[in-house]
């Protein structure tokens, strides 16, 4: 039975891997077509500028423009952590957060999880630890840790409603 299960699982994983390879190949071909088209557009811009202003001015203009666009893209990618713009709650606010509605706590948990994931990806250990602490506080506010079992009211059909007297 285990052999049959492993063969079925192996077959499913093989099919998934083949599909992923096909999809990757299609994306690679699409990327090459797009890059080729961009190359021809750049060549056309260069030829138009060279015809109007000369080859040296065209090369300097096109090179400077592409370097500027690359630096702008690099600056956008290397910008600071987006979570830095968010005001961090104080310890008193975190403790009062326990009284917040469940939807608010779930939303905070989502935000803290995203910020922790970003810090983990960036290798920022202090923010990662802070994020995990905030997530634990959110889970505690939801009652995940130390939740007591529900004590339900006895069903009216099973209790005796008549009083001896």
Short mmCIF file of N, CA and C in Angstrom, two decimals:
data_model
loop_
_atom_site.label_atom_id
_atom_site.label_comp_id
_atom_site.label_asym_id
_atom_site.label_seq_id
_atom_site.Cartn_x
_atom_site.Cartn_y
_atom_site.Cartn_z
N UNK A 1 0.82 -1.18 0.00
CA UNK A 1 0.00 0.00 0.00
C UNK A 1 0.87 1.25 0.00
N UNK A 2 1.94 1.24 0.80
CA UNK A 2 2.83 2.39 0.85
C UNK A 2 3.53 2.56 -0.49
N UNK A 3 3.91 1.43 -1.13
CA UNK A 3 4.55 1.52 -2.44
C UNK A 3 3.62 2.15 -3.47
N UNK A 4 2.35 1.75 -3.42
CA UNK A 4 1.38 2.31 -4.36
C UNK A 4 1.20 3.80 -4.11
N UNK A 5 1.17 4.21 -2.85
CA UNK A 5 1.02 5.62 -2.50
C UNK A 5 2.23 6.42 -2.97
N UNK A 6 3.44 5.89 -2.76
CA UNK A 6 4.64 6.61 -3.19
C UNK A 6 4.73 6.69 -4.70
N UNK A 7 4.29 5.64 -5.41
CA UNK A 7 4.30 5.69 -6.87
C UNK A 7 3.31 6.72 -7.38
N UNK A 8 2.13 6.80 -6.77
CA UNK A 8 1.13 7.78 -7.16
C UNK A 8 1.64 9.18 -6.89
N UNK A 9 2.25 9.38 -5.72
CA UNK A 9 2.79 10.69 -5.38
C UNK A 9 3.94 11.05 -6.30
N UNK A 10 4.79 10.10 -6.62
CA UNK A 10 5.92 10.34 -7.51
C UNK A 10 5.42 10.72 -8.90
N UNK A 11 4.40 10.04 -9.38
CA UNK A 11 3.82 10.36 -10.69
C UNK A 11 3.23 11.76 -10.71
N UNK A 12 2.54 12.14 -9.63
CA UNK A 12 1.95 13.47 -9.55
C UNK A 12 3.03 14.55 -9.52
N UNK A 13 4.10 14.30 -8.77
CA UNK A 13 5.20 15.27 -8.70
C UNK A 13 5.91 15.39 -10.04
N UNK A 14 6.06 14.28 -10.74
CA UNK A 14 6.69 14.30 -12.07
C UNK A 14 5.85 15.12 -13.03
N UNK A 15 4.53 14.92 -12.99
CA UNK A 15 3.64 15.70 -13.86
C UNK A 15 3.71 17.19 -13.55
N UNK A 16 3.75 17.52 -12.25
CA UNK A 16 3.86 18.92 -11.86
C UNK A 16 5.19 19.53 -12.32
N UNK A 17 6.26 18.76 -12.20
CA UNK A 17 7.57 19.26 -12.62
C UNK A 17 7.61 19.49 -14.13
N UNK A 18 7.04 18.56 -14.90
CA UNK A 18 7.00 18.72 -16.37
C UNK A 18 6.18 19.95 -16.75
N UNK A 19 5.07 20.16 -16.08
CA UNK A 19 4.24 21.34 -16.37
C UNK A 19 4.98 22.62 -16.03
N UNK A 20 5.72 22.60 -14.92
CA UNK A 20 6.50 23.79 -14.53
C UNK A 20 7.60 24.07 -15.54
N UNK A 21 8.25 23.03 -16.05
CA UNK A 21 9.30 23.22 -17.05
C UNK A 21 8.72 23.79 -18.33
N UNK A 22 7.58 23.28 -18.76
CA UNK A 22 6.93 23.82 -19.96
C UNK A 22 6.57 25.30 -19.78
N UNK A 23 6.02 25.62 -18.63
CA UNK A 23 5.63 27.00 -18.36
C UNK A 23 6.86 27.91 -18.33
N UNK A 24 7.94 27.44 -17.72
CA UNK A 24 9.18 28.22 -17.66
C UNK A 24 9.74 28.44 -19.06
N UNK A 25 9.68 27.41 -19.90
CA UNK A 25 10.17 27.54 -21.27
C UNK A 25 9.35 28.56 -22.06
N UNK A 26 8.05 28.54 -21.86
CA UNK A 26 7.19 29.51 -22.55
C UNK A 26 7.52 30.93 -22.09
N UNK A 27 7.70 31.12 -20.78
CA UNK A 27 8.06 32.44 -20.28
C UNK A 27 9.42 32.88 -20.79
N UNK A 28 10.37 31.95 -20.93
CA UNK A 28 11.68 32.29 -21.45
C UNK A 28 11.59 32.76 -22.90
N UNK A 29 10.80 32.07 -23.71
CA UNK A 29 10.63 32.47 -25.11
C UNK A 29 9.96 33.84 -25.19
N UNK A 30 8.93 34.05 -24.37
CA UNK A 30 8.25 35.35 -24.36
C UNK A 30 9.22 36.45 -23.95
N UNK A 31 10.06 36.18 -22.94
CA UNK A 31 11.05 37.16 -22.50
C UNK A 31 12.04 37.49 -23.60
N UNK A 32 12.50 36.48 -24.33
CA UNK A 32 13.44 36.73 -25.43
C UNK A 32 12.79 37.57 -26.53
N UNK A 33 11.54 37.28 -26.84
CA UNK A 33 10.84 38.07 -27.86
C UNK A 33 10.70 39.53 -27.41
N UNK A 34 10.35 39.74 -26.14
CA UNK A 34 10.22 41.11 -25.62
C UNK A 34 11.56 41.84 -25.62
N UNK A 35 12.63 41.16 -25.22
CA UNK A 35 13.95 41.80 -25.22
C UNK A 35 14.41 42.12 -26.64
N UNK A 36 14.13 41.25 -27.59
CA UNK A 36 14.48 41.52 -28.98
C UNK A 36 13.73 42.74 -29.49
N UNK A 37 12.45 42.81 -29.16
CA UNK A 37 11.65 43.98 -29.57
C UNK A 37 12.17 45.26 -28.95
N UNK A 38 12.54 45.20 -27.67
CA UNK A 38 13.10 46.38 -27.01
C UNK A 38 14.42 46.79 -27.66
N UNK A 39 15.23 45.79 -28.04
CA UNK A 39 16.49 46.10 -28.72
C UNK A 39 16.27 46.82 -30.04
N UNK A 40 15.29 46.36 -30.83
CA UNK A 40 15.00 47.03 -32.09
C UNK A 40 14.47 48.45 -31.87
N UNK A 41 13.65 48.61 -30.84
CA UNK A 41 13.16 49.97 -30.54
C UNK A 41 14.32 50.89 -30.15
N UNK A 42 15.24 50.40 -29.34
CA UNK A 42 16.40 51.21 -28.98
C UNK A 42 17.25 51.53 -30.20
N UNK A 43 17.40 50.57 -31.09
CA UNK A 43 18.16 50.82 -32.32
C UNK A 43 17.48 51.88 -33.17
N UNK A 44 16.15 51.83 -33.24
CA UNK A 44 15.41 52.84 -34.01
C UNK A 44 15.56 54.22 -33.39
N UNK A 45 15.49 54.31 -32.07
CA UNK A 45 15.67 55.59 -31.40
C UNK A 45 17.08 56.11 -31.64
N UNK A 46 18.08 55.22 -31.57
CA UNK A 46 19.45 55.63 -31.81
C UNK A 46 19.62 56.16 -33.24
N UNK A 47 19.06 55.44 -34.21
CA UNK A 47 19.20 55.88 -35.61
C UNK A 47 18.52 57.22 -35.85
N UNK A 48 17.35 57.42 -35.21
CA UNK A 48 16.65 58.70 -35.38
C UNK A 48 17.46 59.83 -34.76
N UNK A 49 18.00 59.60 -33.56
CA UNK A 49 18.82 60.63 -32.91
C UNK A 49 20.11 60.87 -33.68
N UNK A 50 20.72 59.79 -34.20
CA UNK A 50 21.97 59.93 -34.96
C UNK A 50 21.75 60.71 -36.24
N UNK A 51 20.60 60.50 -36.88
CA UNK A 51 20.29 61.23 -38.13
C UNK A 51 20.06 62.70 -37.85
N UNK A 52 19.50 63.01 -36.67
CA UNK A 52 19.19 64.41 -36.35
C UNK A 52 20.35 65.14 -35.71
N UNK A 53 21.07 64.49 -34.79
CA UNK A 53 22.06 65.21 -33.98
C UNK A 53 23.48 64.68 -34.11
N UNK A 54 23.67 63.56 -34.75
CA UNK A 54 24.99 62.97 -34.88
C UNK A 54 25.10 61.73 -33.99
N UNK A 55 26.04 60.87 -34.34
CA UNK A 55 26.17 59.58 -33.66
C UNK A 55 26.62 59.73 -32.21
N UNK A 56 27.56 60.65 -31.95
CA UNK A 56 28.08 60.79 -30.58
C UNK A 56 27.01 61.33 -29.65
N UNK A 57 26.28 62.34 -30.07
CA UNK A 57 25.21 62.91 -29.24
C UNK A 57 24.12 61.87 -29.01
N UNK A 58 23.79 61.10 -30.05
CA UNK A 58 22.76 60.06 -29.92
C UNK A 58 23.20 59.00 -28.91
N UNK A 59 24.44 58.57 -28.97
CA UNK A 59 24.93 57.54 -28.05
C UNK A 59 24.96 58.08 -26.63
N UNK A 60 25.41 59.33 -26.44
CA UNK A 60 25.46 59.92 -25.10
C UNK A 60 24.05 60.08 -24.54
N UNK A 61 23.14 60.56 -25.35
CA UNK A 61 21.75 60.78 -24.90
C UNK A 61 21.09 59.45 -24.52
N UNK A 62 21.21 58.47 -25.41
CA UNK A 62 20.57 57.18 -25.14
C UNK A 62 21.22 56.49 -23.95
N UNK A 63 22.54 56.51 -23.85
CA UNK A 63 23.24 55.91 -22.71
C UNK A 63 22.89 56.59 -21.41
N UNK A 64 22.87 57.92 -21.40
CA UNK A 64 22.51 58.66 -20.18
C UNK A 64 21.08 58.40 -19.74
N UNK A 65 20.17 58.32 -20.71
CA UNK A 65 18.77 58.04 -20.39
C UNK A 65 18.61 56.65 -19.78
N UNK A 66 19.26 55.64 -20.38
CA UNK A 66 19.15 54.28 -19.87
C UNK A 66 19.80 54.14 -18.50
N UNK A 67 20.93 54.81 -18.28
CA UNK A 67 21.57 54.77 -16.97
C UNK A 67 20.67 55.43 -15.93
N UNK A 68 20.06 56.56 -16.29
CA UNK A 68 19.15 57.24 -15.36
C UNK A 68 17.96 56.35 -15.00
N UNK A 69 17.36 55.71 -16.01
CA UNK A 69 16.22 54.81 -15.74
C UNK A 69 16.66 53.63 -14.87
N UNK A 70 17.84 53.09 -15.11
CA UNK A 70 18.35 52.00 -14.30
C UNK A 70 18.58 52.42 -12.85
N UNK A 71 19.14 53.62 -12.66
CA UNK A 71 19.37 54.10 -11.30
C UNK A 71 18.07 54.38 -10.56
N UNK A 72 17.07 54.88 -11.29
CA UNK A 72 15.76 55.11 -10.67
C UNK A 72 15.15 53.77 -10.23
N UNK A 73 15.23 52.76 -11.11
CA UNK A 73 14.70 51.45 -10.76
C UNK A 73 15.46 50.86 -9.57
N UNK A 74 16.78 51.04 -9.54
CA UNK A 74 17.58 50.55 -8.42
C UNK A 74 17.20 51.25 -7.12
N UNK A 75 16.97 52.57 -7.19
CA UNK A 75 16.58 53.33 -6.00
C UNK A 75 15.23 52.87 -5.47
N UNK A 76 14.32 52.54 -6.37
CA UNK A 76 13.00 52.06 -5.95
C UNK A 76 13.13 50.72 -5.25
N UNK A 77 13.94 49.84 -5.81
CA UNK A 77 14.10 48.51 -5.22
C UNK A 77 14.85 48.57 -3.89
N UNK A 78 15.83 49.45 -3.79
CA UNK A 78 16.65 49.52 -2.59
C UNK A 78 16.08 50.44 -1.52
N UNK A 79 14.86 50.91 -1.72
CA UNK A 79 14.29 51.83 -0.74
C UNK A 79 14.15 51.14 0.61
N UNK A 80 13.95 51.94 1.61
CA UNK A 80 13.86 51.41 2.97
C UNK A 80 12.63 50.54 3.13
N UNK A 81 12.61 49.81 4.21
CA UNK A 81 11.50 48.94 4.55
C UNK A 81 10.21 49.74 4.60
N UNK A 82 9.18 49.34 3.85
CA UNK A 82 7.91 50.09 3.88
C UNK A 82 7.28 50.14 5.26
N UNK A 83 7.62 49.18 6.12
CA UNK A 83 7.07 49.17 7.47
C UNK A 83 7.62 50.27 8.36
N UNK A 84 8.73 50.92 7.93
CA UNK A 84 9.30 52.00 8.73
C UNK A 84 8.36 53.20 8.82
N UNK A 85 7.51 53.38 7.82
CA UNK A 85 6.60 54.53 7.81
C UNK A 85 5.41 54.32 8.74
N UNK A 86 5.23 53.10 9.23
CA UNK A 86 4.10 52.80 10.10
C UNK A 86 4.50 53.07 11.55
N UNK A 87 3.65 53.77 12.28
CA UNK A 87 3.92 54.03 13.69
C UNK A 87 3.87 52.72 14.46
N UNK A 88 4.90 52.46 15.25
CA UNK A 88 4.95 51.25 16.05
C UNK A 88 4.17 51.47 17.35
N UNK A 89 3.37 50.50 17.73
CA UNK A 89 2.62 50.65 18.98
C UNK A 89 3.53 50.54 20.19
N UNK A 90 3.19 51.28 21.24
CA UNK A 90 3.94 51.20 22.49
C UNK A 90 3.48 49.97 23.25
N UNK A 91 4.17 49.65 24.34
CA UNK A 91 3.81 48.47 25.12
C UNK A 91 2.41 48.60 25.72
N UNK A 92 2.04 49.84 26.12
CA UNK A 92 0.69 50.05 26.67
C UNK A 92 -0.35 49.81 25.59
N UNK A 93 -0.06 50.26 24.36
CA UNK A 93 -1.02 50.05 23.27
C UNK A 93 -1.14 48.57 22.93
N UNK A 94 -0.02 47.84 23.02
CA UNK A 94 -0.07 46.41 22.73
C UNK A 94 -0.93 45.70 23.76
N UNK A 95 -0.78 46.08 25.05
CA UNK A 95 -1.59 45.42 26.08
C UNK A 95 -3.06 45.81 25.95
N UNK A 96 -3.35 47.05 25.55
CA UNK A 96 -4.75 47.43 25.36
C UNK A 96 -5.32 46.83 24.08
N UNK A 97 -4.43 46.38 23.20
CA UNK A 97 -4.87 45.76 21.96
C UNK A 97 -5.60 44.46 22.23
N UNK A 98 -5.32 43.84 23.37
CA UNK A 98 -5.99 42.60 23.72
C UNK A 98 -7.50 42.79 23.82
N UNK A 99 -7.93 44.01 24.11
CA UNK A 99 -9.35 44.29 24.23
C UNK A 99 -9.99 44.62 22.89
N UNK A 100 -9.19 44.68 21.83
CA UNK A 100 -9.70 45.07 20.52
C UNK A 100 -10.60 43.96 19.98
N UNK A 101 -11.39 44.32 18.99
CA UNK A 101 -12.26 43.35 18.36
C UNK A 101 -11.44 42.31 17.62
N UNK A 102 -12.00 41.14 17.43
CA UNK A 102 -11.28 40.03 16.79
C UNK A 102 -10.86 40.38 15.37
N UNK A 103 -11.71 41.07 14.62
CA UNK A 103 -11.34 41.45 13.25
C UNK A 103 -10.13 42.36 13.23
N UNK A 104 -10.07 43.29 14.16
CA UNK A 104 -8.92 44.20 14.22
C UNK A 104 -7.64 43.43 14.56
N UNK A 105 -7.74 42.47 15.47
CA UNK A 105 -6.57 41.70 15.86
C UNK A 105 -6.12 40.81 14.68
N UNK A 106 -7.07 40.23 13.95
CA UNK A 106 -6.71 39.43 12.79
C UNK A 106 -6.02 40.28 11.72
N UNK A 107 -6.50 41.51 11.52
CA UNK A 107 -5.86 42.40 10.55
C UNK A 107 -4.46 42.77 11.02
N UNK A 108 -4.30 43.05 12.31
CA UNK A 108 -2.97 43.34 12.85
C UNK A 108 -2.04 42.14 12.67
N UNK A 109 -2.58 40.95 12.90
CA UNK A 109 -1.78 39.74 12.72
C UNK A 109 -1.31 39.61 11.27
N UNK A 110 -2.18 39.93 10.34
CA UNK A 110 -1.82 39.89 8.92
C UNK A 110 -0.71 40.89 8.61
N UNK A 111 -0.83 42.11 9.11
CA UNK A 111 0.18 43.14 8.89
C UNK A 111 1.50 42.74 9.53
N UNK A 112 1.45 42.28 10.77
CA UNK A 112 2.68 41.88 11.46
C UNK A 112 3.34 40.70 10.76
N UNK A 113 2.54 39.78 10.23
CA UNK A 113 3.10 38.64 9.51
C UNK A 113 3.82 39.10 8.25
N UNK A 114 3.20 40.04 7.53
CA UNK A 114 3.83 40.55 6.31
C UNK A 114 5.13 41.28 6.62
N UNK A 115 5.12 42.10 7.66
CA UNK A 115 6.33 42.83 8.03
C UNK A 115 7.42 41.87 8.51
N UNK A 116 7.04 40.82 9.22
CA UNK A 116 8.01 39.82 9.67
C UNK A 116 8.59 39.07 8.48
N UNK A 117 7.74 38.73 7.53
CA UNK A 117 8.22 38.06 6.32
C UNK A 117 9.18 38.94 5.54
N UNK A 118 8.88 40.22 5.43
CA UNK A 118 9.77 41.14 4.73
C UNK A 118 11.11 41.24 5.46
N UNK A 119 11.06 41.35 6.79
CA UNK A 119 12.30 41.44 7.57
C UNK A 119 13.10 40.15 7.46
N UNK A 120 12.41 39.01 7.40
CA UNK A 120 13.10 37.73 7.25
C UNK A 120 13.80 37.67 5.90
N UNK A 121 13.11 38.10 4.85
CA UNK A 121 13.70 38.11 3.52
C UNK A 121 14.89 39.04 3.42
N UNK A 122 14.86 40.13 4.17
CA UNK A 122 15.96 41.08 4.15
C UNK A 122 17.09 40.69 5.09
N UNK A 123 16.86 39.67 5.93
CA UNK A 123 17.87 39.25 6.89
C UNK A 123 18.01 40.19 8.07
N UNK A 124 16.97 40.96 8.36
CA UNK A 124 16.98 41.93 9.45
C UNK A 124 16.48 41.22 10.72
N UNK A 125 17.41 40.68 11.50
CA UNK A 125 17.05 39.88 12.67
C UNK A 125 16.32 40.66 13.75
N UNK A 126 16.71 41.91 14.08
CA UNK A 126 15.96 42.63 15.13
C UNK A 126 14.50 42.86 14.75
N UNK A 127 14.24 43.29 13.51
CA UNK A 127 12.85 43.50 13.10
C UNK A 127 12.10 42.19 12.98
N UNK A 128 12.82 41.13 12.61
CA UNK A 128 12.20 39.82 12.52
C UNK A 128 11.75 39.37 13.92
N UNK A 129 12.60 39.54 14.93
CA UNK A 129 12.24 39.17 16.30
C UNK A 129 11.08 40.01 16.80
N UNK A 130 11.12 41.33 16.53
CA UNK A 130 10.02 42.20 16.93
C UNK A 130 8.73 41.76 16.27
N UNK A 131 8.81 41.41 14.98
CA UNK A 131 7.61 40.95 14.27
C UNK A 131 7.04 39.69 14.85
N UNK A 132 7.93 38.73 15.19
CA UNK A 132 7.45 37.50 15.81
C UNK A 132 6.81 37.78 17.16
N UNK A 133 7.40 38.69 17.94
CA UNK A 133 6.82 39.05 19.24
C UNK A 133 5.44 39.67 19.05
N UNK A 134 5.30 40.52 18.04
CA UNK A 134 3.98 41.13 17.78
C UNK A 134 2.98 40.07 17.34
N UNK A 135 3.44 39.11 16.52
CA UNK A 135 2.54 38.05 16.08
C UNK A 135 2.09 37.19 17.26
N UNK A 136 3.01 36.89 18.18
CA UNK A 136 2.65 36.12 19.37
C UNK A 136 1.65 36.89 20.22
N UNK A 137 1.86 38.21 20.34
CA UNK A 137 0.91 39.04 21.10
C UNK A 137 -0.46 39.03 20.44
N UNK A 138 -0.49 39.09 19.10
CA UNK A 138 -1.78 39.04 18.39
C UNK A 138 -2.47 37.70 18.59
N UNK A 139 -1.70 36.61 18.50
CA UNK A 139 -2.29 35.29 18.71
C UNK A 139 -2.78 35.12 20.14
N UNK A 140 -2.04 35.69 21.09
CA UNK A 140 -2.47 35.64 22.49
C UNK A 140 -3.76 36.43 22.67
N UNK A 141 -3.85 37.57 21.98
CA UNK A 141 -5.08 38.38 22.07
C UNK A 141 -6.27 37.63 21.50
N UNK A 142 -6.01 36.78 20.53
CA UNK A 142 -7.09 35.97 19.97
C UNK A 142 -7.44 34.78 20.86
N UNK A 143 -6.61 34.54 21.86
CA UNK A 143 -6.88 33.44 22.78
C UNK A 143 -6.35 32.11 22.32
N UNK A 144 -5.38 32.12 21.40
CA UNK A 144 -4.82 30.87 20.90
C UNK A 144 -4.06 30.14 21.99
N UNK A 145 -3.33 30.89 22.81
CA UNK A 145 -2.56 30.30 23.90
C UNK A 145 -3.40 30.34 25.17
N UNK A 146 -3.54 29.22 25.82
CA UNK A 146 -4.24 29.20 27.10
C UNK A 146 -5.73 29.36 26.98
N UNK A 147 -6.29 29.04 25.84
CA UNK A 147 -7.75 29.14 25.70
C UNK A 147 -8.40 28.03 26.50
N UNK A 148 -9.35 28.42 27.31
CA UNK A 148 -10.08 27.45 28.11
C UNK A 148 -11.17 26.83 27.26
N UNK A 149 -11.50 25.59 27.52
CA UNK A 149 -12.57 24.96 26.74
C UNK A 149 -13.89 25.70 26.95
N UNK A 150 -14.70 25.71 25.90
CA UNK A 150 -16.00 26.39 25.99
C UNK A 150 -16.89 25.67 26.99
N UNK A 151 -17.47 26.44 27.88
CA UNK A 151 -18.45 25.89 28.82
C UNK A 151 -19.81 26.33 28.30
N UNK A 152 -20.52 25.38 27.79
CA UNK A 152 -21.81 25.71 27.18
C UNK A 152 -22.92 25.55 28.19
N UNK A 153 -23.95 26.32 27.98
CA UNK A 153 -25.13 26.20 28.82
C UNK A 153 -25.77 24.84 28.57
N UNK A 154 -26.26 24.22 29.61
CA UNK A 154 -26.92 22.92 29.39
C UNK A 154 -28.14 23.10 28.49
N UNK A 155 -28.38 22.10 27.69
CA UNK A 155 -29.50 22.14 26.78
C UNK A 155 -30.80 22.10 27.58
N UNK A 156 -31.76 22.92 27.21
CA UNK A 156 -33.03 23.02 27.94
C UNK A 156 -33.78 21.70 27.92
N UNK A 157 -33.57 20.88 26.89
CA UNK A 157 -34.30 19.61 26.80
C UNK A 157 -33.76 18.59 27.80
N UNK A 158 -32.49 18.75 28.20
CA UNK A 158 -31.91 17.74 29.08
C UNK A 158 -32.01 18.10 30.55
N UNK A 159 -32.35 19.35 30.85
CA UNK A 159 -32.43 19.75 32.28
C UNK A 159 -33.88 19.68 32.73
N UNK A 160 -34.04 19.45 34.01
CA UNK A 160 -35.38 19.39 34.60
C UNK A 160 -35.80 20.80 34.94
N UNK A 161 -36.84 21.29 34.31
CA UNK A 161 -37.29 22.65 34.53
C UNK A 161 -38.31 22.75 35.66
N UNK A 162 -38.74 21.61 36.21
CA UNK A 162 -39.70 21.67 37.31
C UNK A 162 -38.96 21.71 38.62
N UNK A 163 -39.44 22.46 39.51
CA UNK A 163 -38.81 22.58 40.83
C UNK A 163 -39.62 21.77 41.83
N UNK A 164 -38.86 21.13 42.70
CA UNK A 164 -39.55 20.36 43.75
C UNK A 164 -40.09 21.35 44.78
N UNK A 165 -41.26 21.14 45.16
CA UNK A 165 -41.73 22.08 46.15
C UNK A 165 -42.99 21.75 46.63
#
